[in-house]
CSV table of N, CA, C and O in Angstrom, one decimal:
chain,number,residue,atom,x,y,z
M,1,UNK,N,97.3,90.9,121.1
M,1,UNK,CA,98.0,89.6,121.5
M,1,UNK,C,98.8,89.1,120.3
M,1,UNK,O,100.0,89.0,120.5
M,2,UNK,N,98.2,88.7,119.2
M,2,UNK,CA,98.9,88.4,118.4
M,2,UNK,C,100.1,89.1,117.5
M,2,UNK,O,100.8,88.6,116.6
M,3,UNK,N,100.2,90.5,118.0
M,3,UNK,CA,101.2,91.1,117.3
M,3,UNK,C,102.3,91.4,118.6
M,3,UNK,O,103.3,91.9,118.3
M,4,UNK,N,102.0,91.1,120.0
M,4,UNK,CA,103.1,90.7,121.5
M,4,UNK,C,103.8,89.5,121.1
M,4,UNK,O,105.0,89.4,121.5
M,5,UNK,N,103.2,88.6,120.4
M,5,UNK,CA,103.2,87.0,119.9
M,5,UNK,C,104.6,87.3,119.1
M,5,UNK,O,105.6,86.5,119.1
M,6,UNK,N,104.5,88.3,118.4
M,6,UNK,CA,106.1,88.3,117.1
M,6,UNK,C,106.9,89.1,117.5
M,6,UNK,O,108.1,89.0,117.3
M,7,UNK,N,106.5,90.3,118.4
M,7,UNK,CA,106.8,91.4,118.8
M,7,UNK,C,106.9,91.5,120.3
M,7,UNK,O,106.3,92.3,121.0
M,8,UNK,N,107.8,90.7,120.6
M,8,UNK,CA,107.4,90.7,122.8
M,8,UNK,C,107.6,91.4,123.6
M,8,UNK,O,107.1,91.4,124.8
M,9,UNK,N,108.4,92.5,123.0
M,9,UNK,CA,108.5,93.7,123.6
M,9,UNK,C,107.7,95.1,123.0
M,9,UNK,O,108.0,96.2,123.5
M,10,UNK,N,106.7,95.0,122.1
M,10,UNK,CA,106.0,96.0,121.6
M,10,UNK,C,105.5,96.7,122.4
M,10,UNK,O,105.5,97.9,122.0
M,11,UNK,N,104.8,96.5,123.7
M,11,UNK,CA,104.5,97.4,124.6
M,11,UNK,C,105.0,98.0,125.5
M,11,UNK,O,104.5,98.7,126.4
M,12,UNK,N,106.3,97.8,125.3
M,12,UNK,CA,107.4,99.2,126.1
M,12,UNK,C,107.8,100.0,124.8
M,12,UNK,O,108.8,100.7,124.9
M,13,UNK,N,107.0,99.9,123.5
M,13,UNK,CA,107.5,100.9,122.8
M,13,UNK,C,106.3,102.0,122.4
M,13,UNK,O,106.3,102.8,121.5
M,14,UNK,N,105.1,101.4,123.5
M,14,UNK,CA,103.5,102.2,122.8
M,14,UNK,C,104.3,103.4,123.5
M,14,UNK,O,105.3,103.1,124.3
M,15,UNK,N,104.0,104.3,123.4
M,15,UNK,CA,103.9,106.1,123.4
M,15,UNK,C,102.4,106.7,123.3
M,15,UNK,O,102.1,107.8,124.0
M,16,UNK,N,101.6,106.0,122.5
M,16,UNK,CA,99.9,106.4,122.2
M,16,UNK,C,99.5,105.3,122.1
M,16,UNK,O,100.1,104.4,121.6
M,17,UNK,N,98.1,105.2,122.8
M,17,UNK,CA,97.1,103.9,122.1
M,17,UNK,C,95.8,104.5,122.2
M,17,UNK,O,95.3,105.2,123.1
M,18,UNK,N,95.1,104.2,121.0
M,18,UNK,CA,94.0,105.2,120.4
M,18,UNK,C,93.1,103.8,119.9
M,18,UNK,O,93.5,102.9,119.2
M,19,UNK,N,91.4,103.9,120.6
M,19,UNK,CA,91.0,103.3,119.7
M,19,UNK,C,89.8,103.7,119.2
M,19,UNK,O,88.8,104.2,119.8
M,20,UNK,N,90.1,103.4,117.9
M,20,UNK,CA,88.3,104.1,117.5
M,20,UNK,C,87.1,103.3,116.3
M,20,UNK,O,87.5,102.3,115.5
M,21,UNK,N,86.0,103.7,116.2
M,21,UNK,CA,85.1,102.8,115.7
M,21,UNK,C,84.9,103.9,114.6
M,21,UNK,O,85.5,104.9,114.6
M,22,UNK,N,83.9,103.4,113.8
M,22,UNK,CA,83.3,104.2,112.6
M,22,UNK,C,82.8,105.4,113.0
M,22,UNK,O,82.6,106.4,112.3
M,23,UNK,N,82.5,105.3,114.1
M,23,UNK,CA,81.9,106.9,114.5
M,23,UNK,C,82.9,108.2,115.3
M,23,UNK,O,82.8,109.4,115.4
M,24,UNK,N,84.1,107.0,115.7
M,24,UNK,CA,85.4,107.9,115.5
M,24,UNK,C,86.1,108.7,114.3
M,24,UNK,O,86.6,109.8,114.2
M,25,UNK,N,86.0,107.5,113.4
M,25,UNK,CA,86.4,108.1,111.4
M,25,UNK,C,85.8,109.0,111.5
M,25,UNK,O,86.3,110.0,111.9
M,26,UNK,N,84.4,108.7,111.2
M,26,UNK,CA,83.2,109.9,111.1
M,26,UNK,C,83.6,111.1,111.7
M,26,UNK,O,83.7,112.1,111.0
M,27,UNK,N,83.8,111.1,112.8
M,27,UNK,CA,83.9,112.5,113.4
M,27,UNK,C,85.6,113.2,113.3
M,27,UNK,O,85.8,114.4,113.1
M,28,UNK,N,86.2,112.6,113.5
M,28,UNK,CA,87.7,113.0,113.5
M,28,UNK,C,88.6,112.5,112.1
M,28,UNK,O,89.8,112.7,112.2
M,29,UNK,N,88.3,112.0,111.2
M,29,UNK,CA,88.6,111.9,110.2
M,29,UNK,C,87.8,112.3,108.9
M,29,UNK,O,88.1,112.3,107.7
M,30,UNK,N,86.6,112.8,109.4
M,30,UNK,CA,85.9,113.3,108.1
M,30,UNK,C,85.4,112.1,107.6
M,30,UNK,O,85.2,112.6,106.5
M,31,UNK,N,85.0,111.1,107.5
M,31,UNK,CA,85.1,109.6,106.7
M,31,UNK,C,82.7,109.9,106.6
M,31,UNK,O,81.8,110.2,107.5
M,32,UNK,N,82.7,109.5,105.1
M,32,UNK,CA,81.1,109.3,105.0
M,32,UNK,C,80.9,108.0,105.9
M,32,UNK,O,81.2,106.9,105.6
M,33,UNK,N,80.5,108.3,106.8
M,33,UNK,CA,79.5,107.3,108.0
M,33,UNK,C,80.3,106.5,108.3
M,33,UNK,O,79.8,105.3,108.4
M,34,UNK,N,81.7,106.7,108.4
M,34,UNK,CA,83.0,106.2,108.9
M,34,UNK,C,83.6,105.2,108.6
M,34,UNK,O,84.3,104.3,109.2
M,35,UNK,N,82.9,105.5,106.7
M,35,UNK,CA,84.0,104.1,105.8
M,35,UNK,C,85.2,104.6,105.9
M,35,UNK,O,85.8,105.5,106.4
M,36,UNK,N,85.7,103.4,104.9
M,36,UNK,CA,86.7,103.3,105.1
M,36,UNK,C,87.3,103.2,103.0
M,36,UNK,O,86.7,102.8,102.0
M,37,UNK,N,88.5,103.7,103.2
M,37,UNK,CA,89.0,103.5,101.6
M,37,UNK,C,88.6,104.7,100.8
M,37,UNK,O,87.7,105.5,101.1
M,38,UNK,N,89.4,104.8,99.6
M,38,UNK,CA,88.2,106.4,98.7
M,38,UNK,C,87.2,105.1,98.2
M,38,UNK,O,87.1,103.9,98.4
M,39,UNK,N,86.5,106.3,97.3
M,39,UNK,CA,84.9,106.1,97.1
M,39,UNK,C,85.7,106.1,95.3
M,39,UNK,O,86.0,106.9,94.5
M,40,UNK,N,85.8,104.9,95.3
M,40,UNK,CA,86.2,104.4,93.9
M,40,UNK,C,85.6,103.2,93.6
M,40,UNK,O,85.9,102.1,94.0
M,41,UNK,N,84.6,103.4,92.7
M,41,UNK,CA,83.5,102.6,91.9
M,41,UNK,C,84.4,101.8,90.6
M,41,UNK,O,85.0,102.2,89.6
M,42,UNK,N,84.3,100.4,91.1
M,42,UNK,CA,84.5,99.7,91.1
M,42,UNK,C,84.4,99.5,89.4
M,42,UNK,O,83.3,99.6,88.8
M,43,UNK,N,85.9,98.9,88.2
M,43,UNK,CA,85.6,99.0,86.9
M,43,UNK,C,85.1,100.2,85.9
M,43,UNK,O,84.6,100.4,84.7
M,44,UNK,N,85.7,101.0,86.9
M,44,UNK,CA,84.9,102.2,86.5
M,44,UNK,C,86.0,102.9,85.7
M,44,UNK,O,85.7,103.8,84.9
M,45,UNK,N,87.7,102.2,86.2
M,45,UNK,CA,88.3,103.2,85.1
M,45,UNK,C,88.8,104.9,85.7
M,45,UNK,O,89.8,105.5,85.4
M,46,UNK,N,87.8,105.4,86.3
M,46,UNK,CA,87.9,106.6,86.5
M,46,UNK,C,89.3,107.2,87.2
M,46,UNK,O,89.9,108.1,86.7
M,47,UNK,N,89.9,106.5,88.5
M,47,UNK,CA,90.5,106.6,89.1
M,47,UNK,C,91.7,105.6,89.5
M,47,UNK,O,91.8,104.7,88.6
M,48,UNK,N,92.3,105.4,90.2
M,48,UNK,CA,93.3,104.6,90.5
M,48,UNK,C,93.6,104.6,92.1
M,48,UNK,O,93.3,105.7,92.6
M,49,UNK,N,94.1,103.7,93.0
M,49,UNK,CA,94.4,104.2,94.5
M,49,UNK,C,95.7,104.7,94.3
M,49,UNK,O,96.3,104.3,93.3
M,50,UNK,N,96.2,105.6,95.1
M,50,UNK,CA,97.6,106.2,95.0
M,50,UNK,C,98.9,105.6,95.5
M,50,UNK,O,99.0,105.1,96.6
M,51,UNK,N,99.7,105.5,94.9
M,51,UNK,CA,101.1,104.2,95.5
M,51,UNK,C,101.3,104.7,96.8
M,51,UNK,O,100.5,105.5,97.2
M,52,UNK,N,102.2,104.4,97.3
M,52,UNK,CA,103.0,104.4,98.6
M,52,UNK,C,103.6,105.9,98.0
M,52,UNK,O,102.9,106.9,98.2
M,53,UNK,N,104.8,105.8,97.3
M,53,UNK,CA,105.1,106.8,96.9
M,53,UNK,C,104.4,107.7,96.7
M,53,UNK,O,103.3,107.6,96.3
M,54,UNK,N,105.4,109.2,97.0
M,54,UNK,CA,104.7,110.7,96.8
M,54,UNK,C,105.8,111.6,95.9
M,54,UNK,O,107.0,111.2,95.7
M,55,UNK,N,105.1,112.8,95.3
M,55,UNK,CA,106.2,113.7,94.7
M,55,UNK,C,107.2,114.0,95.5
M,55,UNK,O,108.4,114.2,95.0
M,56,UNK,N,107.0,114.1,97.0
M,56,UNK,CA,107.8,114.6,97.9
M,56,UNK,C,108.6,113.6,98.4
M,56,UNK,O,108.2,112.8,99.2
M,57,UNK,N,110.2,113.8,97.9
M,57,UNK,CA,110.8,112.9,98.8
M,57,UNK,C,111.1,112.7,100.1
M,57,UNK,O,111.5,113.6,100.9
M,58,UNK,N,111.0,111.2,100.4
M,58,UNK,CA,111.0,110.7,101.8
M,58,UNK,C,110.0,110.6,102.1
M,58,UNK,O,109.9,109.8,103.1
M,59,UNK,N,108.8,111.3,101.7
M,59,UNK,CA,107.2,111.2,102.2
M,59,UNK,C,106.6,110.4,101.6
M,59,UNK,O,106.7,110.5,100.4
M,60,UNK,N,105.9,109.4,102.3
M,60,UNK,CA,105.1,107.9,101.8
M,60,UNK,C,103.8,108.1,102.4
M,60,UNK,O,103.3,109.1,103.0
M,61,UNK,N,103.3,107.0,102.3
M,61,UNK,CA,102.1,106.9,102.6
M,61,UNK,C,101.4,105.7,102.5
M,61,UNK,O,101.7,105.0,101.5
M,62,UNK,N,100.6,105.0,103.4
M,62,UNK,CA,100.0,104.0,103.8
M,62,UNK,C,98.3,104.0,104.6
M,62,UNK,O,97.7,104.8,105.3
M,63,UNK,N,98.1,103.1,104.3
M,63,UNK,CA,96.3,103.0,105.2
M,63,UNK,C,95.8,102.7,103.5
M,63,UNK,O,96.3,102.5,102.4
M,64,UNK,N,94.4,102.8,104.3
M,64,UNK,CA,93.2,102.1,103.4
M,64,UNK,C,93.0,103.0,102.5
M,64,UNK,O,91.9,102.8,101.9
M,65,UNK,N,93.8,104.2,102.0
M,65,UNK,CA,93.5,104.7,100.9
M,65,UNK,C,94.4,104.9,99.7
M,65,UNK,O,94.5,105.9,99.0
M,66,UNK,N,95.0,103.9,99.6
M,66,UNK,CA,96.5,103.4,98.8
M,66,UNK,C,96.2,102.5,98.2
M,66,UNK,O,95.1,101.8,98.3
M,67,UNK,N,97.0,102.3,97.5
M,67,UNK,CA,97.1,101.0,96.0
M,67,UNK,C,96.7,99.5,96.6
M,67,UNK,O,96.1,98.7,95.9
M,68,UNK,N,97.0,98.9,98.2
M,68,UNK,CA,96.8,98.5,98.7
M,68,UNK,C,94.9,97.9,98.7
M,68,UNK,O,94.4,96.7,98.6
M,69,UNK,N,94.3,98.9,98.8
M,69,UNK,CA,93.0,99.1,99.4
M,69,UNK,C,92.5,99.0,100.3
M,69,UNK,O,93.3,99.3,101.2
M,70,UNK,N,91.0,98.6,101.0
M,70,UNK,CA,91.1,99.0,102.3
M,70,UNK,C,90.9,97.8,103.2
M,70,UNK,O,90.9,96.9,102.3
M,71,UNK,N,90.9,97.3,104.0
M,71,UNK,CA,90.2,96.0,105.1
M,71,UNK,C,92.0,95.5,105.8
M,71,UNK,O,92.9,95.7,105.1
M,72,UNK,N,92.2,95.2,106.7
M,72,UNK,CA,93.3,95.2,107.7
M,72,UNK,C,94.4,94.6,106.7
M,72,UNK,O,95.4,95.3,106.5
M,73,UNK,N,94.4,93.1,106.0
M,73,UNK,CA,95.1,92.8,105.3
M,73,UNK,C,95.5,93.7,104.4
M,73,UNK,O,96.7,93.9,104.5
M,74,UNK,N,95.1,94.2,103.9
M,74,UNK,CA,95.1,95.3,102.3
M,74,UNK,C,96.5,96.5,103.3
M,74,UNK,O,97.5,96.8,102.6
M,75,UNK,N,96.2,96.8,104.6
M,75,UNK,CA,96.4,98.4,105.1
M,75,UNK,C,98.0,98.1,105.8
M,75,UNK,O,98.9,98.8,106.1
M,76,UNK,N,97.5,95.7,106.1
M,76,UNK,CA,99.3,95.9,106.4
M,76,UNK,C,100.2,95.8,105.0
M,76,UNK,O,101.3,96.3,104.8
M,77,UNK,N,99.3,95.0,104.0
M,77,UNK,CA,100.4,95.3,102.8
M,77,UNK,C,101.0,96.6,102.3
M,77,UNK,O,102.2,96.6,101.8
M,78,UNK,N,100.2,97.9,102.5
M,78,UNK,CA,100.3,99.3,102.1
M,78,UNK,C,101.7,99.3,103.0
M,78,UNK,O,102.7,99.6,102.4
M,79,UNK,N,101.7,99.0,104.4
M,79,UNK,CA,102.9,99.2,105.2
M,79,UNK,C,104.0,98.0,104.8
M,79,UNK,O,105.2,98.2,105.1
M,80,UNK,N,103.4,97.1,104.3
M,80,UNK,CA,105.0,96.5,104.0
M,80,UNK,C,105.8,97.1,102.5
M,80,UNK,O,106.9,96.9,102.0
M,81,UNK,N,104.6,97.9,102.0
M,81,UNK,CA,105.1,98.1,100.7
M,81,UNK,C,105.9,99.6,100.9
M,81,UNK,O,106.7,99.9,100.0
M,82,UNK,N,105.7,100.3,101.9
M,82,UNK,CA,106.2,101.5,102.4
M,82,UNK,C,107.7,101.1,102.7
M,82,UNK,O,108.6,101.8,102.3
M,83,UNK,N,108.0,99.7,103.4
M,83,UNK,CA,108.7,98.8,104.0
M,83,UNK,C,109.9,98.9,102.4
M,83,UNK,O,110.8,99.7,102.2
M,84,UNK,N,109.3,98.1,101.8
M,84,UNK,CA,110.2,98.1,100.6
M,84,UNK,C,110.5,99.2,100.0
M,84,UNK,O,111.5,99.4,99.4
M,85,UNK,N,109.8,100.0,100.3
M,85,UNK,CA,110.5,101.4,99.6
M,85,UNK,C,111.1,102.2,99.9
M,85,UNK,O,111.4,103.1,99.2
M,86,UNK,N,111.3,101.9,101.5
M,86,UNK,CA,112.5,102.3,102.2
M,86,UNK,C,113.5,101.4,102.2
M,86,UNK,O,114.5,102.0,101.8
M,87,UNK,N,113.5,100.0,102.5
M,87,UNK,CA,114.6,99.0,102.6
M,87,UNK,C,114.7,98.3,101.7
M,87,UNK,O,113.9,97.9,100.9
M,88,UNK,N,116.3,97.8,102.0
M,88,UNK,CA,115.9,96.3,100.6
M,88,UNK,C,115.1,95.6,102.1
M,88,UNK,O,114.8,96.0,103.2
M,89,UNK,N,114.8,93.7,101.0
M,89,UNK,CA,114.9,93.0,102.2
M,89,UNK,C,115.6,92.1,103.4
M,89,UNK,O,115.1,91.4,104.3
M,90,UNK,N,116.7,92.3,103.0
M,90,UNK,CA,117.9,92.2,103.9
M,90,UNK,C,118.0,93.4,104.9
M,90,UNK,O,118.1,93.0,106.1
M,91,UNK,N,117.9,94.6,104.7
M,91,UNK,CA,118.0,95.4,105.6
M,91,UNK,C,117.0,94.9,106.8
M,91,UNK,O,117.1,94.8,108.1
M,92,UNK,N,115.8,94.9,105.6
M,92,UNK,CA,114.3,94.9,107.1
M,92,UNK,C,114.5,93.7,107.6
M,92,UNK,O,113.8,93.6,108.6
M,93,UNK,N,115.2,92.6,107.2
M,93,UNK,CA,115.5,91.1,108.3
M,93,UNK,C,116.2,91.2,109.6
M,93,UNK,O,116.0,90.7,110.7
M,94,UNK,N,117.2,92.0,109.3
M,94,UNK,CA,118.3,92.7,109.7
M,94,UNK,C,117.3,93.7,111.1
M,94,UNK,O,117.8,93.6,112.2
M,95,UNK,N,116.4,94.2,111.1
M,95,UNK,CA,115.7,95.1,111.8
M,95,UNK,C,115.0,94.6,112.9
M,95,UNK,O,114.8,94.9,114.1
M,96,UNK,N,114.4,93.3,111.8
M,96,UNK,CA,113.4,92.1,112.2
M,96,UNK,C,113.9,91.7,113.6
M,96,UNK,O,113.2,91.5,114.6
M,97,UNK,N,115.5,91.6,113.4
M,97,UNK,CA,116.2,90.7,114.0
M,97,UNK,C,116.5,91.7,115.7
M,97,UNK,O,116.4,91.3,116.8
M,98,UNK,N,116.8,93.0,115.1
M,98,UNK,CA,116.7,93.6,116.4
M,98,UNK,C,115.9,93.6,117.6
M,98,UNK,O,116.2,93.4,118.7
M,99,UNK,N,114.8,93.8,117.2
M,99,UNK,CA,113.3,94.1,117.7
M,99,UNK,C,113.1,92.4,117.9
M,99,UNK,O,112.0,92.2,118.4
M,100,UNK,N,113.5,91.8,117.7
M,100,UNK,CA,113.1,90.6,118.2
M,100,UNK,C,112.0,89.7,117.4
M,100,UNK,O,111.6,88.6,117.7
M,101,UNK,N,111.5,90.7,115.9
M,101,UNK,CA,110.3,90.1,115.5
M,101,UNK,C,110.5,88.7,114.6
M,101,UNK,O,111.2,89.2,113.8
M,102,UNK,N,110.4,87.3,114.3
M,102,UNK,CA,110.7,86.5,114.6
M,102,UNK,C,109.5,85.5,113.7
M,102,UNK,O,109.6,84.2,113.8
């Protein structure tokens, strides 16, 4: 509801709608007992989450296992930051403006 709310026409552009719980990760994503995020201990130094960006151009990347981190807020920033690294932000107003989002 709340994303029909900015987006009014979003549901003549679903194609797929999938929903799944922890025991969906678990099984179809491989995920330990269907967390969520890498297993990066905390202060530890050891590791880093991975940017949006990749070696491979044009290929990005977004979700709870990005620089972002993980929990819904965290996984739309990862996508707005994908956002900027495709567009300036004039373009993406400009897109905004198409789609109606508002």
């Amino acid at each position: 509801e709340a994303i029909r709310r900015r987006v009014p026409r979003i549901r003549d552009a679903v194609v797929v709608e999938q929903v799944g719980t922890p025991l969906t990760h678990a099984r179809y994503l491989r995920r330990h007992r269907g967390n969520y995020g890498l297993a990066i201990p905390a202060g530890s130094g050891e590791m880093e989450f991975p940017p949006v960006t990749t070696p491979l151009p044009g290929l990005y990347r977004c979700g709870d296992s990005t620089t972002a981190g993980i929990g819904v807020p965290a996984v739309a920033s990862s996508g707005a930051q994908c956002a900027n690294a495709l567009l300036s932000v004039w373009e993406q107003l400009k897109m905004n403006e198409a789609i109606q989002m508002r």
